[in-house]
Coordinates of C-alpha atoms in Angstrom, one line a residue:
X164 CA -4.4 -17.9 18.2
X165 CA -3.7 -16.5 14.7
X166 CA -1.0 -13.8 14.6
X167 CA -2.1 -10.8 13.4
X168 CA -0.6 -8.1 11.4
X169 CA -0.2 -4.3 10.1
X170 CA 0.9 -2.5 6.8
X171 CA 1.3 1.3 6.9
X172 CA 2.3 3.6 4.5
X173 CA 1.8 7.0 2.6
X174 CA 1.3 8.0 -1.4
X175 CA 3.4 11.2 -2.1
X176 CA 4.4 11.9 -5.0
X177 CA 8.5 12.4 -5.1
X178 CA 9.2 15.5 -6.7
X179 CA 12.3 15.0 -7.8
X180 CA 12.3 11.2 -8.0
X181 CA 14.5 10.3 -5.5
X182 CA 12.7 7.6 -4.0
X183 CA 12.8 9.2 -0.4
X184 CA 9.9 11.2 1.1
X185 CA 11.3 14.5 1.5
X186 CA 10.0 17.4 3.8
X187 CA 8.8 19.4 0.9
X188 CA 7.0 16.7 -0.5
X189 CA 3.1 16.1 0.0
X190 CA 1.0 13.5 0.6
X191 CA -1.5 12.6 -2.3
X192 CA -5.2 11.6 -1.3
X193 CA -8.2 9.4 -2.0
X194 CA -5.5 7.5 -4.1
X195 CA -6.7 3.8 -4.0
X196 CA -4.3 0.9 -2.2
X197 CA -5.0 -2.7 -2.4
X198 CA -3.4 -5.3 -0.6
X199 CA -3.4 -8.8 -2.3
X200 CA -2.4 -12.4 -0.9
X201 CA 0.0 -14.3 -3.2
X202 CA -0.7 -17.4 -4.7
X203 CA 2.9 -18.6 -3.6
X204 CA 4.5 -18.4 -6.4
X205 CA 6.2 -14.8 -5.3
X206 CA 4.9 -13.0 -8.2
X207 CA 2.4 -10.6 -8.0
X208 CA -0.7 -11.6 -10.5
X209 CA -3.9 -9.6 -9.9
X210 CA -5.7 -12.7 -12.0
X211 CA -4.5 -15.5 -9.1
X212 CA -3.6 -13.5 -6.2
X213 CA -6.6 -13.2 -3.8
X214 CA -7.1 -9.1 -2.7
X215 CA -7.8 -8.8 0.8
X216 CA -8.8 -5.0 1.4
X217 CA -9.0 -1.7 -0.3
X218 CA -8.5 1.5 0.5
X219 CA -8.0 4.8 0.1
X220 CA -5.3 7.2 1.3
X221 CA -6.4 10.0 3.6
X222 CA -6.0 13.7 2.4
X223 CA -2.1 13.4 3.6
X224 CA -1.1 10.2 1.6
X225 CA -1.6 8.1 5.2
X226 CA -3.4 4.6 4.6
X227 CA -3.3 2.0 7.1
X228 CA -4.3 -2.4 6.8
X229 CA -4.8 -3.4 10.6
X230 CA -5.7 -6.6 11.4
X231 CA -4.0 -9.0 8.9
X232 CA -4.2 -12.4 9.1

C-alpha cells in the first residue's frame, strides 16, 4: 500500500506583513495553487518539476490537496 498524503492551507493577504495570519486579516479567493513534484534536485523549477494538481482557493483563502501520493 502506498502512503498517502494531505496539504492544507489558506491565501490571505498579511496586512501589515508580518508573515502571521492575524484575526483581522481575510482570506483571498479563487486565487490559483499548484502543487508540483520535484525533480530531486530540491529546487523548485516549473520547466522540470512535474505539477500534480491545481486549484483554487475557496471564497475564504481555504484550499485543500487530499490524496497525495
Amino acid at each position: 500500500a502506498t502512503d498517502r498524503a494531505a496539504i492544507a492551507g489558506a491565501v490571505i493577504r498579511d496586512a501589515n506583513n508580518n508573515q502571521r495570519h492575524d484575526s483581522d486579516e481575510n482570506g483571498v479567493g479563487t486565487i490559483t495553487v499548484q502543487l508540483y513534484r520535484d525533480s530531486g534536485d530540491q529546487n523548485f523549477d516549473a520547466a522540470i518539476d512535474q505539477k500534480i494538481v491545481e486549484k483554487h482557493s475557496g471564497t475564504d483563502g481555504e484550499f485543500a490537496f487530499e490524496d497525495i501520493a
